[in-house]
PDB file of C-alpha atoms and ligand atoms in Angstrom:
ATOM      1  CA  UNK A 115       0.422  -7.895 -26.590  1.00  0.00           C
ATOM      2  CA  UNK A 116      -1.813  -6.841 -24.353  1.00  0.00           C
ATOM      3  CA  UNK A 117      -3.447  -3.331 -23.955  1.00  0.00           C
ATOM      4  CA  UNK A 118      -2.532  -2.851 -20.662  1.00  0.00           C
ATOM      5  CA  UNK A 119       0.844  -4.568 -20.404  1.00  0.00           C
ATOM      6  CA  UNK A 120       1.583  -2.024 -23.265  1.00  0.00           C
ATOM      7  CA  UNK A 121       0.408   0.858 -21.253  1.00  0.00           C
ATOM      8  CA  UNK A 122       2.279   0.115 -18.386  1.00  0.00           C
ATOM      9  CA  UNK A 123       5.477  -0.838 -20.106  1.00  0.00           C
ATOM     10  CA  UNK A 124       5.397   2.768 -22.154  1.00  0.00           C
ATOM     11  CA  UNK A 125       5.014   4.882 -19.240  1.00  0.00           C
ATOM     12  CA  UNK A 126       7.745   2.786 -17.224  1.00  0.00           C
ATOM     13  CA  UNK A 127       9.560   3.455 -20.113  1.00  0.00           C
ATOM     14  CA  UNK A 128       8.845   7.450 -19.474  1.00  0.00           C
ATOM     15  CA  UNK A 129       9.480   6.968 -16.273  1.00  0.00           C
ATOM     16  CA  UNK A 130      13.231   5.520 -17.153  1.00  0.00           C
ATOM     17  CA  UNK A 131      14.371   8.608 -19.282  1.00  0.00           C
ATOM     18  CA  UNK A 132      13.884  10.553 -16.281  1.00  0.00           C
ATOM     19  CA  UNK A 133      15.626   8.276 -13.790  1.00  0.00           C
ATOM     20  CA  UNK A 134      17.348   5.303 -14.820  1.00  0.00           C
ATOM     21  CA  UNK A 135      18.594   3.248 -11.372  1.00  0.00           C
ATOM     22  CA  UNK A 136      17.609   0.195 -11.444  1.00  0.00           C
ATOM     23  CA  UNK A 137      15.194  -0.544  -8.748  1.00  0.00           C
ATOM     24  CA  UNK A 138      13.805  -4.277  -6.987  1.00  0.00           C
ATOM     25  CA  UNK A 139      11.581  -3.090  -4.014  1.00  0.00           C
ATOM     26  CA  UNK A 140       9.377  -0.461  -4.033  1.00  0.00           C
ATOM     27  CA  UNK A 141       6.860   1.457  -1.074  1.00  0.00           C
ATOM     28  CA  UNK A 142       3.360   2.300  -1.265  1.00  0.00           C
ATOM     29  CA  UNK A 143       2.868   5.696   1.024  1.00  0.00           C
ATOM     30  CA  UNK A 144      -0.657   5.631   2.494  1.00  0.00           C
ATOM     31  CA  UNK A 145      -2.531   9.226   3.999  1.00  0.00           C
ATOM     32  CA  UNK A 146      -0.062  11.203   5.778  1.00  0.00           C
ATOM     33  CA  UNK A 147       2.790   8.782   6.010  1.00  0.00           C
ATOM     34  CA  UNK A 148       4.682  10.517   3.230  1.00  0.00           C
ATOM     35  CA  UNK A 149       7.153  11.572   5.788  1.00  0.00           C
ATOM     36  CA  UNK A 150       9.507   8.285   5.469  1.00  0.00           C
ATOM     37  CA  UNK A 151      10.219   9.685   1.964  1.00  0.00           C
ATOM     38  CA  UNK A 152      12.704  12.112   4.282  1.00  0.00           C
ATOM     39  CA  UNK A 153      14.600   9.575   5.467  1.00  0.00           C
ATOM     40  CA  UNK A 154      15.840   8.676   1.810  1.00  0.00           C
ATOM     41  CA  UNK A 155      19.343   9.670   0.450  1.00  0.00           C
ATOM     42  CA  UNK A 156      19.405  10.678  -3.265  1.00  0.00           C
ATOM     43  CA  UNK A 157      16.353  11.297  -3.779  1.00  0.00           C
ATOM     44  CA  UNK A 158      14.835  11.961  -7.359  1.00  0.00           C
ATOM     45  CA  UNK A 159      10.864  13.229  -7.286  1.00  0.00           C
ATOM     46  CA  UNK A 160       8.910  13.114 -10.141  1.00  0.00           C
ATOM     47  CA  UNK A 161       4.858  14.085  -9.715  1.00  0.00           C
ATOM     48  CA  UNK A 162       2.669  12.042 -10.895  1.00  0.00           C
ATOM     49  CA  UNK A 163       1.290  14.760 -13.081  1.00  0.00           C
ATOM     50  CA  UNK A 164       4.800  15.100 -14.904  1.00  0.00           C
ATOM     51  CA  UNK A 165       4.509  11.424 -15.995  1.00  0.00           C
ATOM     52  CA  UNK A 166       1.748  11.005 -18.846  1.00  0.00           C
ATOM     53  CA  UNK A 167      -0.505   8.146 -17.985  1.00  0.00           C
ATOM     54  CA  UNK A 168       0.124   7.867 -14.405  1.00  0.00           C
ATOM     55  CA  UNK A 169      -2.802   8.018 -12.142  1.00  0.00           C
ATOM     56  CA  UNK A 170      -2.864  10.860 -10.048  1.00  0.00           C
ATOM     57  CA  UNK A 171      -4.822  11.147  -6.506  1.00  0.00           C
ATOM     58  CA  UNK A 172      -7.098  14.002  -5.490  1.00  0.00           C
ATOM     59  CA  UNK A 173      -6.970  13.197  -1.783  1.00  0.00           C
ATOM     60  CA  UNK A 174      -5.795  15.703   0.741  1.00  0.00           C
ATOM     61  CA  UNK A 175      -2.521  14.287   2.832  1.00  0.00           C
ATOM     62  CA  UNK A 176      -0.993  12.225  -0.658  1.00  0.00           C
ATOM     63  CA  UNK A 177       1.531  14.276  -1.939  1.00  0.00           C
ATOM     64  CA  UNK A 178       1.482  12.390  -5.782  1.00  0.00           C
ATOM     65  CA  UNK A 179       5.263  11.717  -6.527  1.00  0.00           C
ATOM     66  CA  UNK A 180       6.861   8.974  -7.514  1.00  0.00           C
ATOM     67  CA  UNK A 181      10.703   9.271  -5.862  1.00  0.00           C
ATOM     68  CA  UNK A 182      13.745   7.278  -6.704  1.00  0.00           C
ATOM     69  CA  UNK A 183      16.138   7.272  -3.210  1.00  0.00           C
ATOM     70  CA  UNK A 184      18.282   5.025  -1.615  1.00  0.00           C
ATOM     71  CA  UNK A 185      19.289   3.728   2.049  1.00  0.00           C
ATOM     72  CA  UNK A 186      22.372   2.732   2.787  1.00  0.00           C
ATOM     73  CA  UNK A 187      22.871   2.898  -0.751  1.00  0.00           C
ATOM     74  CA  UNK A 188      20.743   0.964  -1.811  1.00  0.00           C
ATOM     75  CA  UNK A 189      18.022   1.932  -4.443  1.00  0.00           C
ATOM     76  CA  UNK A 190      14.173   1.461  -3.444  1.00  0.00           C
ATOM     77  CA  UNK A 191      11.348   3.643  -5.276  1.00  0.00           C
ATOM     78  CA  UNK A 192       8.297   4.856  -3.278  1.00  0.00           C
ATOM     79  CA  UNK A 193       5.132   5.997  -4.255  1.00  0.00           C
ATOM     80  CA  UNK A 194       3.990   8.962  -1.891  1.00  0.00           C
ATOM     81  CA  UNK A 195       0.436   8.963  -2.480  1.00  0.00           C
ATOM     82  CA  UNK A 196      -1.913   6.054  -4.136  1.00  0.00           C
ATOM     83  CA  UNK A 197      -5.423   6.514  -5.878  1.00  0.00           C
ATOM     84  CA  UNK A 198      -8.001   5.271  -4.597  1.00  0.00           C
ATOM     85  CA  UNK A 199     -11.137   3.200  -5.458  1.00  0.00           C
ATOM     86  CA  UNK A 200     -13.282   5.657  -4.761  1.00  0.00           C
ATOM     87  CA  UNK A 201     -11.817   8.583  -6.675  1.00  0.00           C
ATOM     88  CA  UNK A 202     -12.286   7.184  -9.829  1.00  0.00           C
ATOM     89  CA  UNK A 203     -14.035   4.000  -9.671  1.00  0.00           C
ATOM     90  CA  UNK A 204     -11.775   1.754 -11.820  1.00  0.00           C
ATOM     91  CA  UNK A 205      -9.697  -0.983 -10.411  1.00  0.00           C
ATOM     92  CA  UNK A 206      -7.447  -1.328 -13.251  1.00  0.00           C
ATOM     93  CA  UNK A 207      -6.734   2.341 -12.709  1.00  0.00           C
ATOM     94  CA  UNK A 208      -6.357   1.980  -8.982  1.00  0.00           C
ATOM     95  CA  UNK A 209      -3.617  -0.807 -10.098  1.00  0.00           C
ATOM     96  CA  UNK A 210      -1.883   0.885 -12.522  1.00  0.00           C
ATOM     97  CA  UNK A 211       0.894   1.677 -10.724  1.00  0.00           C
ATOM     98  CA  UNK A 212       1.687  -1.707  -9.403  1.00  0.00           C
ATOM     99  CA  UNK A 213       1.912  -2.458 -13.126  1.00  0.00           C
ATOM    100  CA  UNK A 214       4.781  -0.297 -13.725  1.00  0.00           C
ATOM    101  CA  UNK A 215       6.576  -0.409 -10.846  1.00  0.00           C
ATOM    102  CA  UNK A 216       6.898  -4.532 -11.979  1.00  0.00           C
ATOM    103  CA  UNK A 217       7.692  -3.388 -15.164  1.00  0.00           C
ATOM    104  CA  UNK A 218      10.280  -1.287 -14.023  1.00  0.00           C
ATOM    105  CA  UNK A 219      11.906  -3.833 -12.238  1.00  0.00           C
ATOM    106  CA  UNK A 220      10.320  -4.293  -8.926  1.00  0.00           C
ATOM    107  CA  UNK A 221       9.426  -7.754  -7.355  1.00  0.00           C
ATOM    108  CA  UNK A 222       8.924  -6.694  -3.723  1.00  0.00           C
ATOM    109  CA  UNK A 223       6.529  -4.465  -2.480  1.00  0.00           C
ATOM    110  CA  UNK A 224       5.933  -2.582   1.039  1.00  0.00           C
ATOM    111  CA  UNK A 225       2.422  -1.324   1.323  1.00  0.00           C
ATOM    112  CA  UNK A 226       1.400   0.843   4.095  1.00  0.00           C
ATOM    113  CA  UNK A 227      -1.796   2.417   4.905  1.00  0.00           C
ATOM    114  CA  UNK A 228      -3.676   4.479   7.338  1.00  0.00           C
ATOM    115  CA  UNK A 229      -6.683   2.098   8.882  1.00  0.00           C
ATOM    116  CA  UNK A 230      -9.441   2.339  11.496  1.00  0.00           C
ATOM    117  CA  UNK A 231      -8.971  -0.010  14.309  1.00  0.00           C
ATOM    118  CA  UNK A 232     -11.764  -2.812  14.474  1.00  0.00           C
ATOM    119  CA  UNK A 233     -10.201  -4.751  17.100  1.00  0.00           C
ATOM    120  CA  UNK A 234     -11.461  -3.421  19.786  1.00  0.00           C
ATOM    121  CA  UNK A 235      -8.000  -3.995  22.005  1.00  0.00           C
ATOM    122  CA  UNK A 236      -6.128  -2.067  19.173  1.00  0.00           C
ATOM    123  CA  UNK A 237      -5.666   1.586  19.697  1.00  0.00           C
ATOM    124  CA  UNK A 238      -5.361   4.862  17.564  1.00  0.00           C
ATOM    125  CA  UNK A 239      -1.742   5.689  17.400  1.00  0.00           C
ATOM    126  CA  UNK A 240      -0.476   1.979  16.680  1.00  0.00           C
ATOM    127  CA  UNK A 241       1.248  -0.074  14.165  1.00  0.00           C
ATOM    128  CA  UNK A 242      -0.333  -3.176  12.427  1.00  0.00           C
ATOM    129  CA  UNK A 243       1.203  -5.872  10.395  1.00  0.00           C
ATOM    130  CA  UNK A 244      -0.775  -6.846   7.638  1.00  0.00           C
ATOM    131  CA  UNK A 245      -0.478 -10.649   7.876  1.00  0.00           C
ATOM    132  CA  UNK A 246      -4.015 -11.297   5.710  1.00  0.00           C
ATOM    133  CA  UNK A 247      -6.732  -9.235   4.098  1.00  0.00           C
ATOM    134  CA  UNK A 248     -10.300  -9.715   3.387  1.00  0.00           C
ATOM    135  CA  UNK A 249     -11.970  -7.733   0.118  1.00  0.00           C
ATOM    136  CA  UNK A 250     -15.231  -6.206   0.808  1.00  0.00           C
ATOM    137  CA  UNK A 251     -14.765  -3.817  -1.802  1.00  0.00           C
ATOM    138  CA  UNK A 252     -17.910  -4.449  -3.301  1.00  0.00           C
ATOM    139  CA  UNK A 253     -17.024  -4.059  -6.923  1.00  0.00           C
ATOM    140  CA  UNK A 254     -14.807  -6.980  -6.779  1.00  0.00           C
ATOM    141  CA  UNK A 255     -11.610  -7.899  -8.304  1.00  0.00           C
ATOM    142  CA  UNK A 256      -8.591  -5.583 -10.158  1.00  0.00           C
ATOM    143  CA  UNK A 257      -8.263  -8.822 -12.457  1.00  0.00           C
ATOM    144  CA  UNK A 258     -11.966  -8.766 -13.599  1.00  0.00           C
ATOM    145  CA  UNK A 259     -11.478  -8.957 -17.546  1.00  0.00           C
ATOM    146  CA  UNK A 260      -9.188 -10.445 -20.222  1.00  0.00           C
ATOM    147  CA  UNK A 261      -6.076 -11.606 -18.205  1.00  0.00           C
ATOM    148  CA  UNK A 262      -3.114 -10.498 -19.626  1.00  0.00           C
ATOM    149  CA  UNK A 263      -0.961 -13.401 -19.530  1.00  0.00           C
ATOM    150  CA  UNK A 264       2.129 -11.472 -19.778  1.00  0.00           C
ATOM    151  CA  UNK A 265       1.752 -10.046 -16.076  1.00  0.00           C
ATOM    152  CA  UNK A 266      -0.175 -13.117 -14.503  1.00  0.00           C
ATOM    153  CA  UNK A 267      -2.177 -16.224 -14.325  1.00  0.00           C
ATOM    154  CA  UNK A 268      -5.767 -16.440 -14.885  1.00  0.00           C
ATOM    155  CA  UNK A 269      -6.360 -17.711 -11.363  1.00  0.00           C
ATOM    156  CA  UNK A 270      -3.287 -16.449  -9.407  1.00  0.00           C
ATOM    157  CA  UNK A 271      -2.799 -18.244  -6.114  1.00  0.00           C
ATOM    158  CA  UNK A 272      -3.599 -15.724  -3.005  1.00  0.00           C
ATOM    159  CA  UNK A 273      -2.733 -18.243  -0.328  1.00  0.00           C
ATOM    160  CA  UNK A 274       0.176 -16.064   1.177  1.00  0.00           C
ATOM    161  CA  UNK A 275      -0.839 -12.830  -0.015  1.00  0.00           C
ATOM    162  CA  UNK A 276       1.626 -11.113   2.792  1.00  0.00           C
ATOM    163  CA  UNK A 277       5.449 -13.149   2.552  1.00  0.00           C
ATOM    164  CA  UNK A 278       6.384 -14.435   5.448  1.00  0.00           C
ATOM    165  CA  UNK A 279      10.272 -13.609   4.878  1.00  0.00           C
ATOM    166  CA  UNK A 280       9.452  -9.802   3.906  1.00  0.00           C
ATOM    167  CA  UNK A 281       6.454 -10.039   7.493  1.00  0.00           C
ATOM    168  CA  UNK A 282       9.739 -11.466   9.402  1.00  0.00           C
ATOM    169  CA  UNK A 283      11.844  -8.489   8.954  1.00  0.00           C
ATOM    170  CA  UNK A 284       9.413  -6.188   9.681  1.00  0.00           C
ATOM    171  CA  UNK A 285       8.507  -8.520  12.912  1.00  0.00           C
ATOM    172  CA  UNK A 286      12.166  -8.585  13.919  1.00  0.00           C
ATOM    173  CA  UNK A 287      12.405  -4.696  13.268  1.00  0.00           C
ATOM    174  CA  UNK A 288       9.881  -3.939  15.608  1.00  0.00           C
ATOM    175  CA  UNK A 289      11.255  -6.254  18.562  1.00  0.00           C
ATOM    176  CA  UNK A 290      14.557  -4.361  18.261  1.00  0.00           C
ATOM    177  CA  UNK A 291      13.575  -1.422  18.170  1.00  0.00           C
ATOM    178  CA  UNK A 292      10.925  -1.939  20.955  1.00  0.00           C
ATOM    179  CA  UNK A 293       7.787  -0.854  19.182  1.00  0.00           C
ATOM    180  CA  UNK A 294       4.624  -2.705  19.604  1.00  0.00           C
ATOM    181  CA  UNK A 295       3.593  -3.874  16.543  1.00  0.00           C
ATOM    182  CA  UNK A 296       0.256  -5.354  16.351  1.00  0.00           C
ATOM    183  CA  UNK A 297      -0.832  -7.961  13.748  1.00  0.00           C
ATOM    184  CA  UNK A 298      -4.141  -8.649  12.010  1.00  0.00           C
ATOM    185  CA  UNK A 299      -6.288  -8.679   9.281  1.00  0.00           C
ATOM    186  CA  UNK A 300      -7.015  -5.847   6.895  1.00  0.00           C
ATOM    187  CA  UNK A 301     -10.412  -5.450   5.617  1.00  0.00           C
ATOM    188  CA  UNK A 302     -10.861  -3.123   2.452  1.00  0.00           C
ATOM    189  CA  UNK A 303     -13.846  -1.164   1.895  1.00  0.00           C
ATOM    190  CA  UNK A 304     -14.603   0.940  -0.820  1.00  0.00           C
ATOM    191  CA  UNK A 305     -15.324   3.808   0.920  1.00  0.00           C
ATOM    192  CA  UNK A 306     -15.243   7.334   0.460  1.00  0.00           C
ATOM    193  CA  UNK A 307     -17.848   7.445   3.763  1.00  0.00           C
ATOM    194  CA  UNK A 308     -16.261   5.254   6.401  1.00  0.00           C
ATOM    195  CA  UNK A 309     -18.110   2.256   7.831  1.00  0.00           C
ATOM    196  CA  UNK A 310     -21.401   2.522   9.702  1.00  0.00           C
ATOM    197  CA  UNK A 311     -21.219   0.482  13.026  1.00  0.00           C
ATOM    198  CA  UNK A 312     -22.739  -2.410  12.215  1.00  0.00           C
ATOM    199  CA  UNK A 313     -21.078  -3.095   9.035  1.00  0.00           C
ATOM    200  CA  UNK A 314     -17.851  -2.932  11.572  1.00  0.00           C
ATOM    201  CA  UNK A 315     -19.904  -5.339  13.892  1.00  0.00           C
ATOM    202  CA  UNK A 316     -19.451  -7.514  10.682  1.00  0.00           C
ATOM    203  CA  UNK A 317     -16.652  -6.791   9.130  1.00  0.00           C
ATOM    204  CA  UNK A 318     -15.403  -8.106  12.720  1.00  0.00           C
ATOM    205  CA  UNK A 319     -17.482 -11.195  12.690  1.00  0.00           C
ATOM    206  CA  UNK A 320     -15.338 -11.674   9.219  1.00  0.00           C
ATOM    207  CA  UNK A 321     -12.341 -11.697  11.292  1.00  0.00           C
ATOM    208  CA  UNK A 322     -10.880  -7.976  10.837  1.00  0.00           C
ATOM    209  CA  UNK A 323      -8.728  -5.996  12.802  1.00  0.00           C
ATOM    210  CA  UNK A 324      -8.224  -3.093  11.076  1.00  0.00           C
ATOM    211  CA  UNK A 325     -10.791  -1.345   8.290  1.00  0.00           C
ATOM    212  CA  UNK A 326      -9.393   1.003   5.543  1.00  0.00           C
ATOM    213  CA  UNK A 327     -10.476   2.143   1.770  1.00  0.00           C
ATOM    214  CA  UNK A 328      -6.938   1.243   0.101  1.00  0.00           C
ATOM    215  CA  UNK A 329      -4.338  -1.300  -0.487  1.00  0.00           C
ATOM    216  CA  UNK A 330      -6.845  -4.870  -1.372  1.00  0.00           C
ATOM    217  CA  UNK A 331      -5.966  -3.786  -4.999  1.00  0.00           C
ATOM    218  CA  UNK A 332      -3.371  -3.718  -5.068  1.00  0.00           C
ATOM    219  CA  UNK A 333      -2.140  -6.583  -3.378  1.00  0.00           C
ATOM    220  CA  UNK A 334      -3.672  -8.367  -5.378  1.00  0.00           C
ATOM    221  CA  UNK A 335      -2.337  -7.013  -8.439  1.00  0.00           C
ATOM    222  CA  UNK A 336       1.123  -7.254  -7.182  1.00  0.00           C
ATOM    223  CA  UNK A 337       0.561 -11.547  -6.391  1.00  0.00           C
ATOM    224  CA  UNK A 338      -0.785 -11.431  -9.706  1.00  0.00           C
ATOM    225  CA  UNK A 339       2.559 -10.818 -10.807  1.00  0.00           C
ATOM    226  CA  UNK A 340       3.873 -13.277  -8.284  1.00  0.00           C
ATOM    227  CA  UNK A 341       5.681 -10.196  -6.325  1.00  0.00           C
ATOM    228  CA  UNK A 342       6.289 -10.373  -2.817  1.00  0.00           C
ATOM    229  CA  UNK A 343       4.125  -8.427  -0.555  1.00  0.00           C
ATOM    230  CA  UNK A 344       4.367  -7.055   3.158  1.00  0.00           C
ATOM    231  CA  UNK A 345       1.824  -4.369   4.359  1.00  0.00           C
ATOM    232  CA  UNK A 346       1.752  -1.863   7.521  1.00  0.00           C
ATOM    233  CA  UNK A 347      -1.192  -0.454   8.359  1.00  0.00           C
ATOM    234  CA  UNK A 348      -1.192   2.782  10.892  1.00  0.00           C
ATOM    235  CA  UNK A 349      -3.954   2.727  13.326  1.00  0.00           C
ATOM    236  CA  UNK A 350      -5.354   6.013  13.149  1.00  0.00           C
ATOM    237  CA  UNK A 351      -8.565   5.686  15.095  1.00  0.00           C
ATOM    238  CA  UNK A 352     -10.777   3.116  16.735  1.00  0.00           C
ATOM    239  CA  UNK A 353     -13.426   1.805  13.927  1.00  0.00           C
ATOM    240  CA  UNK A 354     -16.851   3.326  13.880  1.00  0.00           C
ATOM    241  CA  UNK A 355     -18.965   2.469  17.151  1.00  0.00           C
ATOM    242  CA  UNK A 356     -15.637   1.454  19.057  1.00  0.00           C
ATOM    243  CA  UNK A 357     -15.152   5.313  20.360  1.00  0.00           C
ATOM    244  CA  UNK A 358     -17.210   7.922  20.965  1.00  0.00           C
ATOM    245  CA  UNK A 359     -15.540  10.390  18.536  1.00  0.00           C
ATOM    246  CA  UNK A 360     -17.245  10.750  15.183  1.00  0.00           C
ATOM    247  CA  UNK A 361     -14.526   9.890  12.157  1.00  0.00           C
ATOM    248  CA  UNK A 362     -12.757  12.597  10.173  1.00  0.00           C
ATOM    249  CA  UNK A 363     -10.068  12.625   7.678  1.00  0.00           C
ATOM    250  CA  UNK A 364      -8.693  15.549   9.782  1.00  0.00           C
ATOM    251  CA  UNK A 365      -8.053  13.014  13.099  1.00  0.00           C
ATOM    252  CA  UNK A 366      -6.375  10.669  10.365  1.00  0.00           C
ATOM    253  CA  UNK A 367      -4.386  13.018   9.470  1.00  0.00           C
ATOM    254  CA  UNK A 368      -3.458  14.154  12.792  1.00  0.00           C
ATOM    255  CA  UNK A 369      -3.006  10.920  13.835  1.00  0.00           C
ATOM    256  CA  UNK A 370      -0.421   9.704  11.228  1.00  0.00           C
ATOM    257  CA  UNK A 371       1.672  12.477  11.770  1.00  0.00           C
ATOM    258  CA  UNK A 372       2.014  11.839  15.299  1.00  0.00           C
ATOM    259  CA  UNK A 373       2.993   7.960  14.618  1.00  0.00           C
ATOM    260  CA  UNK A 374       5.250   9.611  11.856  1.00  0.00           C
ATOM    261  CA  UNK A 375       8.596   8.788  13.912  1.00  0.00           C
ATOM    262  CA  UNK A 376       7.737   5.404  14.916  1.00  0.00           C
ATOM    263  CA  UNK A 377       6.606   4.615  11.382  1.00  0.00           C
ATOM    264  CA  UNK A 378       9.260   6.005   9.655  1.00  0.00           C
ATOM    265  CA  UNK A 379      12.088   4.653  12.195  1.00  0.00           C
ATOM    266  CA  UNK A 380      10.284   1.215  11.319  1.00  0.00           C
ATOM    267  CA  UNK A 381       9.780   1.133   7.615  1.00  0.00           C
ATOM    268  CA  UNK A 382      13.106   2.980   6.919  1.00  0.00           C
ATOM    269  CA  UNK A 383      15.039   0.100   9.179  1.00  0.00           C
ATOM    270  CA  UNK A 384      12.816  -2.821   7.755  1.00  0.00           C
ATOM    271  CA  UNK A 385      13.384  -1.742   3.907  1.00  0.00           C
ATOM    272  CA  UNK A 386      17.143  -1.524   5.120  1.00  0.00           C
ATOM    273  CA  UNK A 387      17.026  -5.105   6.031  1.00  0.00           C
ATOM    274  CA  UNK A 388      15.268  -6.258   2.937  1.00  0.00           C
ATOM    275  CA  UNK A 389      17.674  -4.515   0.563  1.00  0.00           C
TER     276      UNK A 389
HETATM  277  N1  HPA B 102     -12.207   3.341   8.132  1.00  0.00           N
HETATM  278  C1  HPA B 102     -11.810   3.313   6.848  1.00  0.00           C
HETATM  279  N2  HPA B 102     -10.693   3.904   6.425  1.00  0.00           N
HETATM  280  C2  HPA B 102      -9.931   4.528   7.338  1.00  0.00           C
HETATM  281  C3  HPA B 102     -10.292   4.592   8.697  1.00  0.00           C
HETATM  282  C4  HPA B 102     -11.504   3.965   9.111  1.00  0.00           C
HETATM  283  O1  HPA B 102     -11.898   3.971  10.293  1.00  0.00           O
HETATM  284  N3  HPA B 102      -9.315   5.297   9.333  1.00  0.00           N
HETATM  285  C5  HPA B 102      -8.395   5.631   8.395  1.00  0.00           C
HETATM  286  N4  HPA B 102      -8.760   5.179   7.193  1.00  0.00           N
END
């Protein structure tokens, strides 16, 4: 067996003697969007810091629990708060996670994330669906290494890295609900300073719409595993060089909370539809 397939399955199996529901689709909480976790019926919260071997994040505005809830009755479990890259320089640590929600049970997977806009007819204060993402996160791949057959193929196929089905609902979600939803291409880098304005200028000429430090990993951790994916990325603020404002992870922050109800309203109804 593999080391880390070992790891992952020992502290899912910590995680299960604290909360045994049996769980298929689970939600990755980016900077300030922890709020949706209030929308959730039943909820169980365990910190990350109660569960030996789970990464925890030092970054203001992600709370660190993992919580069991429901909607409608049905059982989803979200992760309110992610590590990041840059906190601790290890992908496989960044990726952990993923692992053992899949080992817990999960094969669907709603990432969200707070992003600068790079599009320069996207605003701060709107909604993107993920439908691709581009990896500039300079020190490369979560699957660098021995491949551990057990969770994945050596070279796992990335051609839909975002489902179409899971992208649909949210789609559909929006239109009734008569939110703009915007939809683009996520470009990851590693951060922790955000981008200078010409490496926007070519993160652009890449074809982004949206920058942000998170969520690359993980995706493609979770295709690794052949899971589905779907990703929402709040627009917090225009890119560097796009505004006039210099960048802050206060105006993120301030920013996500006031999309809060339209993000929340959205994810809650979309995971309703997928489960
Ligand atoms: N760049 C990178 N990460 C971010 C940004 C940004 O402009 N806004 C929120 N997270």
């Amino acid at each position: 067996m593999g080391q880390l397939y070992d790891n992952a399955m020992e502290i899912a199996q910590r995680i299960r003697s604290r909360c045994d529901r049996k769980v298929d689709l689970c939600v990755i909480l980016g900077s300030g969007l922890g709020a949706f976790v209030d929308a959730l019926e039943n909820a169980v919260v365990i910190p990350y810091s109660e569960i030996e071997g789970f990464p925890t994040s030092s970054v203001h505005g992600h709370a660190g629990n993992l919580v069991f809830g429901q909607l409608n009755g049905k059982d989803l479990v979200v992760m309110q708060g992610r590590v990041h890259y840059y906190e601790c320089g290890d992908l496989k640590r960044v990726t952990l996670p993923v692992r053992i929600l899949h080992c817990l049970g999960c094969t669907r997977m709603i990432v969200t994330n707070a992003a600068g806009a790079a599009n320069p007819n996207f605003n701060a204060g709107e909604l993107m669906l993920i439908t691709d993402h581009l990896n500039m996160m300079m020190a490369g791949s979560p699957l660098i290494g021995l491949n551990e057959d057990q969770f994945g193929a050596r070279f796992p196929d990335m051609s839909e890295p975002y489902n179409r089905q899971l992208s649909d609902i949210i789609r559909q979600t929006a239109k009734k609900q008569g939110l703009l939803l915007r939809e683009g291409v996520y470009c990851a880098s590693h951060g922790p300073e955000y981008e200078t304005p010409a490496e926007v200028r070519l993160f652009q000429k890449l074809g982004a719409d949206a920058v942000g430090m998170s969520t690359v990993p993980e995706v493609v951790v979770a295709n690794h595993m052949l899971m589905k994916v779907a990703g929402i990325s709040c627009l917090t603020n225009k890119a560097a060089g796009l505004s006039d404002t210099k960048l802050s992870h206060a105006e993120v922050m301030e920013c996500g909370k006031k999309v809060a109800h339209d993000f929340v309203t959205l994810l809650r109804d979309s995971v309703s539809a997928m489960l």
